[in-house]
Structure formats: structure tokens, C-alpha cells
């Protein structure tokens, strides 16, 4: 069947049933991919207006997100240069990669290998952790973790582990043994990197270095180990739908690629660089920075490579009861606040409500004169 016939033949009334069966099977997208299918089920097929954006742009110049070398961070002149570079990257791209961040390459490789080993386990082992409850914290494994935003299934599975606050933290015994040590290493290393970079981002705004930490950006933390398996029809689906993140994100990817960032209306590949970490800010930091920093849409392509894409993500957020607004010390009569005061509760409400576009919350709290 030609790809377009397959789209046309998709009866919408079937989708809920198909999805329910898939969920109940708890086989994950990886299980599906390994079952020998040569075409993907209808529930994964995205509409033509999305599929048409998956093709490579025809532009000759290959763009790349900024790459920042963190070595000599403690040399004062170098630190000032870094503040500048990071400010520039975060205000234009919202994304950058860092190298010489202090996390040994061998540790990064172990983290990727452990996440892959988790996803490579037999169905029965992973199925015990399968859960689709948005309010569930602790530890869970699921497919399509972006479903609440995407409404249509996407080609990936993930393991989610909450590490803070204490009441949401995954219980020791629930964290899969196969990646326990490595996820703990990912938490401590990604937190150190986040601490350094949030200081530099604070300084870039002209605020005191510890400002984000004091606002509570280490209070709610979660780790995700994504697996984007082989896809027989990568031009009909996506790995992860376009979205923006909420707080501060540190990401480690293997060498398969597929992550793309929207820049000047074009999807730009985040090229895998051995040893590099990818950093981005989300909507709350855009608000706090009063639009000096931008929260940028990103997505992951599905791929036909036999090797799965593996990524480890660490999300740093404020706690549910926290409030936020543009930092008063960066405002002036020339640069008044663009956003009103809001709370994480209000943010999460709109985050989990289905079908909203990624900039919905920013529009909602924007002050219109
Ligand atoms: O797996 C990736 O590269 C991207 C993950 C991501 O954007 C997310 O989990 O929010
Ligand atoms: Fe993301």
C-alpha cells in the first residue's frame, strides 16, 4: 500500500480501540517494532501537514546549534566570555551543546548503555512498570509519553524516574536494578552541570548567580530514559511531537540522531557529538527571563536505523506550589514585565490539558496592553 493510501484508509473510529489494545498489550513501541511488522499501525500515522515537515530542507547551508566549551570555567575572564556565549545561544536558539563539562565520557556511555539495557529487557519485566497515569510519580515505563500533548501516538518508549521532591521520589526497590547505578550517576552529574549552567544563565541576565537555585529549580527533578526503536515507516510518524519543555533540561543522546530544534522556521538537527550534553530552557525560564531567553520547540524524528536512538534527559523544575514572574531586578521602565505572575499549578493545568499548542501558556500569562 502506498503511504498516501494508508493515510486515506485510516478510519478515525478505529483509533481508540487500536490504542486501547496496544496499551493493554504493554508491549511498547519497541515490542511492536520487533514483532516483524513492515507497516506501522494507523494510530501512529500523523496528518499530512505534519508529515510534509519531516523532509530535509533544501537550503544549502547546514545550520548547527551553538557548541560551547566549558573548560577553564573558573578563570574569571573565561567565565565572563562563557556567560556571554550562553546568553547569546539561549536568547537566539534556546538550545546549545556543551563539551568539557566535567562528566567523563565513560560515565556518559554507561548511562546510555544502561538505558538501552533497560529497554532491551523481555516484555514481562518491563510490563510490570507500565503505567499511563499522568499523576503517577515514582518510577514508570510507558510508550508515547507525549500523548497528552500529541493526541496521536508517537514512535517511542520511555522510563521515567522522579528523584525530587521526596514525596514523589521513586522508591529504591522500584528503580530497575539494570540501570539503578547509572541513573543515580545521571542524576548527580546532570545536577552539577545544571547548577553551573543555571548560574551562568543567571549572570547573563544580570542577576546573582544563585538566583535560579534560590527560586527552587532543583526542587522537582525527573529523569527520563527514552528509546526510539527502529521504525519501518519513518516518513509516516514521529518519535516525539514538537513541544517546548518547562524548566531547565539537560540531555544526553547516543550517536543515532533525530532530535531537531526549530530555528527561524526551519528544523535544525542536533548533531550527536561524542561526550557533549544538549541543554535547553523551557517556558518558565522564558517567563522569568522576561523573554531574554527563549523556550524553543523541538521534536524527534522516527528513524529506519536498526540501532535505536537512546537519550537520557534530566528535567529541573520548581515545585508544584511555587510561583514565578519576570525577575524584578532585570526590569525597568524601558523594559517592563511582559508576563504576569503565575504558579506552577496553573502551568501544569495547561500542560496536561490535551491539544494545546506549545506556546499556549506563554500567551495565556502574557500582559497585553
Ligand atoms: O529524546 C530526545 O532527544 C528529546 C526528549 C525531549 O525533548 C523530552 O523528553 O522533552
Ligand atoms: Fe523536550
mmCIF file of C-alpha atoms and ligand atoms in Angstrom:
data_model
loop_
_atom_site.group_PDB
_atom_site.id
_atom_site.type_symbol
_atom_site.label_atom_id
_atom_site.label_comp_id
_atom_site.label_asym_id
_atom_site.label_seq_id
_atom_site.Cartn_x
_atom_site.Cartn_y
_atom_site.Cartn_z
ATOM 1 C CA UNK A 1 0.000 0.000 0.000
ATOM 2 C CA UNK A 2 1.377 3.431 -0.868
ATOM 3 C CA UNK A 3 1.939 5.719 2.089
ATOM 4 C CA UNK A 4 -0.783 8.104 0.957
ATOM 5 C CA UNK A 5 -3.336 5.264 0.566
ATOM 6 C CA UNK A 6 -2.546 4.189 4.042
ATOM 7 C CA UNK A 7 -3.332 7.689 5.359
ATOM 8 C CA UNK A 8 -6.548 7.910 3.352
ATOM 9 C CA UNK A 9 -7.642 4.490 4.561
ATOM 10 C CA UNK A 10 -7.355 5.485 8.228
ATOM 11 C CA UNK A 11 -10.822 5.275 9.800
ATOM 12 C CA UNK A 12 -10.783 7.549 12.845
ATOM 13 C CA UNK A 13 -13.337 5.447 14.771
ATOM 14 C CA UNK A 14 -10.825 2.631 14.928
ATOM 15 C CA UNK A 15 -8.130 4.583 16.669
ATOM 16 C CA UNK A 16 -9.386 4.452 20.236
ATOM 17 C CA UNK A 17 -9.787 0.675 20.014
ATOM 18 C CA UNK A 18 -6.413 0.223 18.406
ATOM 19 C CA UNK A 19 -4.780 2.363 21.055
ATOM 20 C CA UNK A 20 -6.540 0.543 23.896
ATOM 21 C CA UNK A 21 -5.328 -2.799 22.583
ATOM 22 C CA UNK A 22 -1.805 -1.506 22.233
ATOM 23 C CA UNK A 23 -1.859 -0.091 25.766
ATOM 24 C CA UNK A 24 -3.236 -3.294 27.218
ATOM 25 C CA UNK A 25 -0.584 -5.351 25.478
ATOM 26 C CA UNK A 26 2.097 -3.275 27.326
ATOM 27 C CA UNK A 27 4.470 -4.384 24.595
ATOM 28 C CA UNK A 28 5.762 -0.896 23.951
ATOM 29 C CA UNK A 29 6.719 0.510 20.568
ATOM 30 C CA UNK A 30 9.927 -1.489 20.766
ATOM 31 C CA UNK A 31 7.941 -4.715 21.169
ATOM 32 C CA UNK A 32 5.843 -3.724 18.179
ATOM 33 C CA UNK A 33 8.913 -2.906 16.080
ATOM 34 C CA UNK A 34 10.446 -6.266 16.934
ATOM 35 C CA UNK A 35 7.278 -8.214 16.117
ATOM 36 C CA UNK A 36 8.290 -8.095 12.468
ATOM 37 C CA UNK A 37 5.761 -5.545 11.200
ATOM 38 C CA UNK A 38 6.573 -3.913 7.879
ATOM 39 C CA UNK A 39 3.981 -1.130 8.134
ATOM 40 C CA UNK A 40 3.071 0.862 11.215
ATOM 41 C CA UNK A 41 -0.425 0.705 12.799
ATOM 42 C CA UNK A 42 -2.765 3.562 11.883
ATOM 43 C CA UNK A 43 -2.649 5.115 15.322
ATOM 44 C CA UNK A 44 0.960 6.170 14.713
ATOM 45 C CA UNK A 45 0.279 7.867 11.388
ATOM 46 C CA UNK A 46 0.451 11.637 11.589
ATOM 47 C CA UNK A 47 -1.544 14.030 9.401
ATOM 48 C CA UNK A 48 -0.115 15.164 6.043
ATOM 49 C CA UNK A 49 0.565 18.701 7.320
ATOM 50 C CA UNK A 50 2.947 17.199 9.900
ATOM 51 C CA UNK A 51 4.470 14.624 7.564
ATOM 52 C CA UNK A 52 5.277 17.259 4.968
ATOM 53 C CA UNK A 53 7.562 18.993 7.500
ATOM 54 C CA UNK A 54 9.681 15.873 8.041
ATOM 55 C CA UNK A 55 11.588 16.234 4.790
ATOM 56 C CA UNK A 56 15.032 17.749 4.833
ATOM 57 C CA UNK A 57 15.061 21.456 3.947
ATOM 58 C CA UNK A 58 16.600 22.263 0.590
ATOM 59 C CA UNK A 59 18.793 25.086 1.927
ATOM 60 C CA UNK A 60 22.498 24.682 1.106
ATOM 61 C CA UNK A 61 23.911 25.935 4.375
ATOM 62 C CA UNK A 62 23.722 23.410 7.133
ATOM 63 C CA UNK A 63 22.855 25.145 10.370
ATOM 64 C CA UNK A 64 24.007 23.871 13.753
ATOM 65 C CA UNK A 65 23.037 24.768 17.290
ATOM 66 C CA UNK A 66 25.801 26.575 19.247
ATOM 67 C CA UNK A 67 28.561 24.447 20.775
ATOM 68 C CA UNK A 68 30.059 25.779 23.982
ATOM 69 C CA UNK A 69 33.332 24.635 25.559
ATOM 70 C CA UNK A 70 33.106 24.868 29.336
ATOM 71 C CA UNK A 71 36.800 24.338 30.046
ATOM 72 C CA UNK A 72 38.552 26.976 32.211
ATOM 73 C CA UNK A 73 35.233 27.954 33.738
ATOM 74 C CA UNK A 74 36.990 29.222 36.845
ATOM 75 C CA UNK A 75 39.305 31.631 35.047
ATOM 76 C CA UNK A 76 37.459 34.963 35.566
ATOM 77 C CA UNK A 77 37.916 36.327 32.029
ATOM 78 C CA UNK A 78 36.894 32.983 30.553
ATOM 79 C CA UNK A 79 33.823 32.826 32.779
ATOM 80 C CA UNK A 80 32.672 36.213 31.501
ATOM 81 C CA UNK A 81 33.109 35.006 27.913
ATOM 82 C CA UNK A 82 31.076 31.914 28.705
ATOM 83 C CA UNK A 83 28.283 33.974 30.268
ATOM 84 C CA UNK A 84 28.171 35.953 27.030
ATOM 85 C CA UNK A 85 28.201 32.879 24.771
ATOM 86 C CA UNK A 86 25.482 31.153 26.744
ATOM 87 C CA UNK A 87 23.344 34.280 26.905
ATOM 88 C CA UNK A 88 23.665 34.663 23.149
ATOM 89 C CA UNK A 89 22.830 30.988 22.493
ATOM 90 C CA UNK A 90 19.857 30.924 24.844
ATOM 91 C CA UNK A 91 18.388 34.155 23.556
ATOM 92 C CA UNK A 92 18.572 33.141 19.907
ATOM 93 C CA UNK A 93 18.329 29.328 19.883
ATOM 94 C CA UNK A 94 17.065 28.353 23.330
ATOM 95 C CA UNK A 95 19.381 25.355 22.858
ATOM 96 C CA UNK A 96 23.106 24.699 22.891
ATOM 97 C CA UNK A 97 25.521 21.810 23.352
ATOM 98 C CA UNK A 98 28.315 21.794 25.933
ATOM 99 C CA UNK A 99 31.633 19.949 25.944
ATOM 100 C CA UNK A 100 34.295 19.747 28.686
ATOM 101 C CA UNK A 101 31.520 19.876 31.270
ATOM 102 C CA UNK A 102 33.348 17.575 33.666
ATOM 103 C CA UNK A 103 31.338 14.367 33.171
ATOM 104 C CA UNK A 104 33.687 11.610 31.945
ATOM 105 C CA UNK A 105 32.840 10.083 28.566
ATOM 106 C CA UNK A 106 32.945 6.594 30.093
ATOM 107 C CA UNK A 107 30.190 7.566 32.564
ATOM 108 C CA UNK A 108 28.041 9.014 29.764
ATOM 109 C CA UNK A 109 28.464 5.814 27.755
ATOM 110 C CA UNK A 110 27.490 3.698 30.760
ATOM 111 C CA UNK A 111 24.298 5.736 31.204
ATOM 112 C CA UNK A 112 23.302 5.243 27.552
ATOM 113 C CA UNK A 113 24.151 1.523 27.707
ATOM 114 C CA UNK A 114 22.107 1.043 30.888
ATOM 115 C CA UNK A 115 19.030 2.761 29.409
ATOM 116 C CA UNK A 116 19.378 0.607 26.315
ATOM 117 C CA UNK A 117 19.697 -2.490 28.518
ATOM 118 C CA UNK A 118 16.505 -1.498 30.356
ATOM 119 C CA UNK A 119 14.572 -1.267 27.067
ATOM 120 C CA UNK A 120 16.157 -4.490 25.779
ATOM 121 C CA UNK A 121 14.654 -6.500 28.644
ATOM 122 C CA UNK A 122 11.902 -9.018 27.978
ATOM 123 C CA UNK A 123 8.337 -7.779 27.752
ATOM 124 C CA UNK A 124 7.244 -9.353 31.094
ATOM 125 C CA UNK A 125 9.905 -7.464 33.030
ATOM 126 C CA UNK A 126 9.052 -4.032 31.623
ATOM 127 C CA UNK A 127 5.283 -4.644 31.623
ATOM 128 C CA UNK A 128 5.279 -4.609 35.446
ATOM 129 C CA UNK A 129 6.280 -0.951 35.361
ATOM 130 C CA UNK A 130 3.890 0.021 32.564
ATOM 131 C CA UNK A 131 1.650 2.931 33.551
ATOM 132 C CA UNK A 132 -0.313 5.630 31.765
ATOM 133 C CA UNK A 133 -1.347 7.750 34.738
ATOM 134 C CA UNK A 134 -0.147 11.375 34.367
ATOM 135 C CA UNK A 135 -0.349 11.913 38.111
ATOM 136 C CA UNK A 136 1.678 8.872 38.920
ATOM 137 C CA UNK A 137 5.128 9.669 40.164
ATOM 138 C CA UNK A 138 7.914 7.402 41.308
ATOM 139 C CA UNK A 139 9.009 5.089 38.529
ATOM 140 C CA UNK A 140 7.163 4.199 35.358
ATOM 141 C CA UNK A 141 7.616 2.820 31.891
ATOM 142 C CA UNK A 142 5.316 3.758 29.011
ATOM 143 C CA UNK A 143 5.037 4.358 25.310
ATOM 144 C CA UNK A 144 4.134 7.743 23.841
ATOM 145 C CA UNK A 145 4.924 9.770 26.909
ATOM 146 C CA UNK A 146 3.953 12.884 24.990
ATOM 147 C CA UNK A 147 0.432 11.557 24.355
ATOM 148 C CA UNK A 148 -1.248 14.232 26.461
ATOM 149 C CA UNK A 149 0.251 16.822 24.116
ATOM 150 C CA UNK A 150 0.277 14.828 20.907
ATOM 151 C CA UNK A 151 -3.177 13.191 20.777
ATOM 152 C CA UNK A 152 -1.699 10.801 18.238
ATOM 153 C CA UNK A 153 0.719 8.040 19.099
ATOM 154 C CA UNK A 154 4.436 8.598 18.625
ATOM 155 C CA UNK A 155 7.221 6.115 17.997
ATOM 156 C CA UNK A 156 8.989 5.756 21.302
ATOM 157 C CA UNK A 157 9.091 4.220 24.789
ATOM 158 C CA UNK A 158 10.409 5.761 27.970
ATOM 159 C CA UNK A 159 11.385 5.034 31.529
ATOM 160 C CA UNK A 160 10.619 7.892 33.943
ATOM 161 C CA UNK A 161 12.104 8.207 37.404
ATOM 162 C CA UNK A 162 11.204 11.051 39.773
ATOM 163 C CA UNK A 163 14.043 11.971 42.101
ATOM 164 C CA UNK A 164 12.607 15.006 43.939
ATOM 165 C CA UNK A 165 10.687 16.143 45.907
ATOM 166 C CA UNK A 166 10.848 13.368 48.465
ATOM 167 C CA UNK A 167 7.135 12.527 48.267
ATOM 168 C CA UNK A 168 7.330 11.935 44.506
ATOM 169 C CA UNK A 169 10.699 10.224 44.533
ATOM 170 C CA UNK A 170 10.823 6.726 43.028
ATOM 171 C CA UNK A 171 11.183 4.067 45.716
ATOM 172 C CA UNK A 172 14.594 2.397 45.722
ATOM 173 C CA UNK A 173 13.028 -1.010 45.143
ATOM 174 C CA UNK A 174 11.022 0.226 42.129
ATOM 175 C CA UNK A 175 14.062 1.556 40.266
ATOM 176 C CA UNK A 176 15.101 -1.174 37.825
ATOM 177 C CA UNK A 177 18.297 -2.847 39.002
ATOM 178 C CA UNK A 178 19.605 -2.953 35.425
ATOM 179 C CA UNK A 179 20.069 0.843 35.339
ATOM 180 C CA UNK A 180 19.909 1.867 39.014
ATOM 181 C CA UNK A 181 23.568 2.775 39.457
ATOM 182 C CA UNK A 182 23.706 4.611 36.119
ATOM 183 C CA UNK A 183 20.500 6.602 36.697
ATOM 184 C CA UNK A 184 21.900 7.694 40.075
ATOM 185 C CA UNK A 185 25.075 8.790 38.283
ATOM 186 C CA UNK A 186 22.964 10.631 35.687
ATOM 187 C CA UNK A 187 21.109 12.452 38.432
ATOM 188 C CA UNK A 188 24.224 13.621 40.256
ATOM 189 C CA UNK A 189 26.205 14.569 37.155
ATOM 190 C CA UNK A 190 23.326 16.284 35.357
ATOM 191 C CA UNK A 191 22.535 18.235 38.550
ATOM 192 C CA UNK A 192 26.106 19.515 38.755
ATOM 193 C CA UNK A 193 26.023 20.588 35.117
ATOM 194 C CA UNK A 194 22.603 22.216 35.644
ATOM 195 C CA UNK A 195 23.902 24.093 38.668
ATOM 196 C CA UNK A 196 26.850 25.536 36.743
ATOM 197 C CA UNK A 197 24.769 26.487 33.713
ATOM 198 C CA UNK A 198 21.903 27.997 35.679
ATOM 199 C CA UNK A 199 24.476 30.202 37.423
ATOM 200 C CA UNK A 200 25.856 31.347 34.079
ATOM 201 C CA UNK A 201 22.321 31.937 32.778
ATOM 202 C CA UNK A 202 21.506 33.993 35.876
ATOM 203 C CA UNK A 203 24.622 36.072 35.438
ATOM 204 C CA UNK A 204 23.732 36.540 31.786
ATOM 205 C CA UNK A 205 20.519 38.247 32.890
ATOM 206 C CA UNK A 206 22.416 40.485 35.300
ATOM 207 C CA UNK A 207 21.036 38.657 38.335
ATOM 208 C CA UNK A 208 23.007 36.991 41.132
ATOM 209 C CA UNK A 209 24.498 33.599 40.238
ATOM 210 C CA UNK A 210 22.364 31.572 42.643
ATOM 211 C CA UNK A 211 19.065 33.154 41.589
ATOM 212 C CA UNK A 212 17.565 30.103 39.821
ATOM 213 C CA UNK A 213 18.682 27.778 42.591
ATOM 214 C CA UNK A 214 17.063 30.013 45.198
ATOM 215 C CA UNK A 215 13.860 30.130 43.149
ATOM 216 C CA UNK A 216 13.707 26.358 43.578
ATOM 217 C CA UNK A 217 14.866 24.956 40.228
ATOM 218 C CA UNK A 218 16.276 21.852 41.932
ATOM 219 C CA UNK A 219 13.114 21.119 43.902
ATOM 220 C CA UNK A 220 11.305 18.983 41.302
ATOM 221 C CA UNK A 221 13.518 16.689 39.271
ATOM 222 C CA UNK A 222 12.851 13.819 36.954
ATOM 223 C CA UNK A 223 14.985 11.589 34.823
ATOM 224 C CA UNK A 224 13.781 10.022 31.599
ATOM 225 C CA UNK A 225 15.440 7.251 29.614
ATOM 226 C CA UNK A 226 13.981 7.338 26.102
ATOM 227 C CA UNK A 227 14.198 4.631 23.470
ATOM 228 C CA UNK A 228 13.211 5.347 19.855
ATOM 229 C CA UNK A 229 13.320 1.943 18.178
ATOM 230 C CA UNK A 230 13.698 1.036 14.532
ATOM 231 C CA UNK A 231 10.691 2.307 12.567
ATOM 232 C CA UNK A 232 9.684 0.600 9.299
ATOM 233 C CA UNK A 233 7.943 3.765 8.000
ATOM 234 C CA UNK A 234 9.723 6.768 9.495
ATOM 235 C CA UNK A 235 8.121 9.140 6.992
ATOM 236 C CA UNK A 236 4.634 8.461 8.418
ATOM 237 C CA UNK A 237 5.227 9.152 12.092
ATOM 238 C CA UNK A 238 7.482 10.974 14.573
ATOM 239 C CA UNK A 239 9.471 9.863 17.608
ATOM 240 C CA UNK A 240 8.328 12.805 19.691
ATOM 241 C CA UNK A 241 5.926 15.587 18.686
ATOM 242 C CA UNK A 242 7.069 19.216 18.604
ATOM 243 C CA UNK A 243 6.881 20.656 22.112
ATOM 244 C CA UNK A 244 8.612 23.014 24.475
ATOM 245 C CA UNK A 245 9.938 21.981 27.886
ATOM 246 C CA UNK A 246 9.001 23.616 31.175
ATOM 247 C CA UNK A 247 12.103 24.422 33.233
ATOM 248 C CA UNK A 248 15.727 23.561 32.590
ATOM 249 C CA UNK A 249 16.734 20.456 30.618
ATOM 250 C CA UNK A 250 19.994 18.520 30.312
ATOM 251 C CA UNK A 251 20.029 15.845 27.606
ATOM 252 C CA UNK A 252 22.452 13.112 26.627
ATOM 253 C CA UNK A 253 21.971 11.318 23.300
ATOM 254 C CA UNK A 254 23.642 8.366 21.621
ATOM 255 C CA UNK A 255 25.037 8.630 18.109
ATOM 256 C CA UNK A 256 21.849 7.814 16.150
ATOM 257 C CA UNK A 257 20.476 11.371 15.927
ATOM 258 C CA UNK A 258 16.918 12.502 15.267
ATOM 259 C CA UNK A 259 16.490 15.419 17.695
ATOM 260 C CA UNK A 260 15.605 18.628 15.877
ATOM 261 C CA UNK A 261 15.186 22.188 17.072
ATOM 262 C CA UNK A 262 13.077 24.846 15.411
ATOM 263 C CA UNK A 263 15.147 27.846 14.450
ATOM 264 C CA UNK A 264 13.942 30.651 12.149
ATOM 265 C CA UNK A 265 11.091 28.402 10.963
ATOM 266 C CA UNK A 266 13.426 25.583 9.997
ATOM 267 C CA UNK A 267 14.009 22.250 11.731
ATOM 268 C CA UNK A 268 17.703 22.002 12.563
ATOM 269 C CA UNK A 269 19.368 18.700 13.548
ATOM 270 C CA UNK A 270 21.059 18.474 16.924
ATOM 271 C CA UNK A 271 24.095 16.561 15.683
ATOM 272 C CA UNK A 272 25.321 13.890 18.075
ATOM 273 C CA UNK A 273 28.782 14.855 19.336
ATOM 274 C CA UNK A 274 30.549 12.231 21.454
ATOM 275 C CA UNK A 275 30.777 13.472 25.045
ATOM 276 C CA UNK A 276 28.527 16.501 24.518
ATOM 277 C CA UNK A 277 25.394 17.337 26.502
ATOM 278 C CA UNK A 278 22.489 19.231 24.970
ATOM 279 C CA UNK A 279 20.980 21.995 27.072
ATOM 280 C CA UNK A 280 17.705 23.871 26.676
ATOM 281 C CA UNK A 281 15.410 26.088 28.655
ATOM 282 C CA UNK A 282 11.626 25.830 28.883
ATOM 283 C CA UNK A 283 8.616 28.120 29.196
ATOM 284 C CA UNK A 284 9.064 29.024 32.882
ATOM 285 C CA UNK A 285 12.609 30.264 32.322
ATOM 286 C CA UNK A 286 11.447 32.252 29.305
ATOM 287 C CA UNK A 287 8.925 33.970 31.594
ATOM 288 C CA UNK A 288 11.384 34.554 34.444
ATOM 289 C CA UNK A 289 13.897 35.989 31.970
ATOM 290 C CA UNK A 290 11.173 38.279 30.583
ATOM 291 C CA UNK A 291 11.797 36.895 27.057
ATOM 292 C CA UNK A 292 15.558 37.441 27.215
ATOM 293 C CA UNK A 293 15.807 33.656 26.884
ATOM 294 C CA UNK A 294 13.570 31.647 24.592
ATOM 295 C CA UNK A 295 11.876 28.304 25.051
ATOM 296 C CA UNK A 296 12.097 26.650 21.659
ATOM 297 C CA UNK A 297 10.102 23.878 20.037
ATOM 298 C CA UNK A 298 11.896 20.617 19.417
ATOM 299 C CA UNK A 299 10.935 17.144 18.180
ATOM 300 C CA UNK A 300 12.460 13.758 17.472
ATOM 301 C CA UNK A 301 12.233 12.055 14.083
ATOM 302 C CA UNK A 302 11.446 8.370 13.799
ATOM 303 C CA UNK A 303 14.251 6.518 12.047
ATOM 304 C CA UNK A 304 14.767 3.399 10.000
ATOM 305 C CA UNK A 305 18.150 2.717 11.582
ATOM 306 C CA UNK A 306 18.415 -0.709 13.217
ATOM 307 C CA UNK A 307 20.240 0.879 16.141
ATOM 308 C CA UNK A 308 17.682 2.646 18.378
ATOM 309 C CA UNK A 309 18.071 6.258 19.405
ATOM 310 C CA UNK A 310 18.678 6.361 23.167
ATOM 311 C CA UNK A 311 18.568 9.541 25.212
ATOM 312 C CA UNK A 312 18.817 10.386 28.888
ATOM 313 C CA UNK A 313 17.029 13.539 29.965
ATOM 314 C CA UNK A 314 17.130 15.349 33.304
ATOM 315 C CA UNK A 315 14.403 17.923 33.919
ATOM 316 C CA UNK A 316 14.801 20.598 36.607
ATOM 317 C CA UNK A 317 11.664 22.377 37.715
ATOM 318 C CA UNK A 318 10.151 24.328 40.546
ATOM 319 C CA UNK A 319 7.816 22.557 42.903
ATOM 320 C CA UNK A 320 4.067 22.468 42.289
ATOM 321 C CA UNK A 321 3.245 25.170 44.826
ATOM 322 C CA UNK A 322 5.874 27.656 43.572
ATOM 323 C CA UNK A 323 5.042 30.981 41.980
ATOM 324 C CA UNK A 324 7.086 32.771 39.326
ATOM 325 C CA UNK A 325 7.249 36.035 37.402
ATOM 326 C CA UNK A 326 9.845 38.028 35.471
ATOM 327 C CA UNK A 327 12.767 38.805 37.813
ATOM 328 C CA UNK A 328 12.134 42.285 39.284
ATOM 329 C CA UNK A 329 15.865 43.151 39.205
ATOM 330 C CA UNK A 330 16.034 42.853 35.417
ATOM 331 C CA UNK A 331 13.025 45.106 34.803
ATOM 332 C CA UNK A 332 12.999 48.854 34.272
ATOM 333 C CA UNK A 333 10.591 51.439 32.893
ATOM 334 C CA UNK A 334 12.106 50.742 29.453
ATOM 335 C CA UNK A 335 11.810 47.003 29.972
ATOM 336 C CA UNK A 336 8.638 46.339 31.937
ATOM 337 C CA UNK A 337 7.368 42.856 32.760
ATOM 338 C CA UNK A 338 5.923 41.064 29.725
ATOM 339 C CA UNK A 339 4.273 38.349 31.843
ATOM 340 C CA UNK A 340 2.050 38.409 34.879
ATOM 341 C CA UNK A 341 2.742 36.427 38.000
ATOM 342 C CA UNK A 342 1.728 32.790 37.795
ATOM 343 C CA UNK A 343 2.129 29.475 39.585
ATOM 344 C CA UNK A 344 3.360 26.006 38.743
ATOM 345 C CA UNK A 345 -0.150 24.721 39.491
ATOM 346 C CA UNK A 346 -1.536 26.976 36.770
ATOM 347 C CA UNK A 347 1.258 25.938 34.415
ATOM 348 C CA UNK A 348 0.721 22.214 34.987
ATOM 349 C CA UNK A 349 -3.009 22.556 34.422
ATOM 350 C CA UNK A 350 -2.452 23.878 30.935
ATOM 351 C CA UNK A 351 0.458 21.466 30.322
ATOM 352 C CA UNK A 352 -1.723 18.434 30.862
ATOM 353 C CA UNK A 353 -4.809 19.707 29.075
ATOM 354 C CA UNK A 354 -4.902 17.995 25.733
ATOM 355 C CA UNK A 355 -4.403 19.504 22.341
ATOM 356 C CA UNK A 356 -2.969 22.863 23.309
ATOM 357 C CA UNK A 357 -0.247 24.353 21.229
ATOM 358 C CA UNK A 358 3.158 24.571 22.859
ATOM 359 C CA UNK A 359 3.059 28.341 23.296
ATOM 360 C CA UNK A 360 -0.410 28.349 24.842
ATOM 361 C CA UNK A 361 0.755 29.013 28.390
ATOM 362 C CA UNK A 362 3.062 31.874 27.389
ATOM 363 C CA UNK A 363 0.183 33.516 25.538
ATOM 364 C CA UNK A 364 -2.092 32.974 28.490
ATOM 365 C CA UNK A 365 0.098 34.795 31.019
ATOM 366 C CA UNK A 366 1.365 37.466 28.642
ATOM 367 C CA UNK A 367 0.427 41.004 29.633
ATOM 368 C CA UNK A 368 -1.400 42.641 26.722
ATOM 369 C CA UNK A 369 -1.534 46.407 26.765
HETATM 370 O O1 LIG B 1 14.936 12.262 23.298
HETATM 371 C C1 LIG B 1 15.207 13.401 22.932
HETATM 372 O O2 LIG B 1 16.202 13.665 22.297
HETATM 373 C C2 LIG B 1 14.278 14.541 23.274
HETATM 374 C C3 LIG B 1 13.489 14.344 24.514
HETATM 375 C C4 LIG B 1 12.630 15.523 24.862
HETATM 376 O O3 LIG B 1 12.574 16.503 24.174
HETATM 377 C C5 LIG B 1 11.806 15.481 26.064
HETATM 378 O O4 LIG B 1 11.754 14.422 26.719
HETATM 379 O O5 LIG B 1 11.206 16.522 26.402
HETATM 380 FE FE1 LIG B 2 11.706 18.151 25.278
#
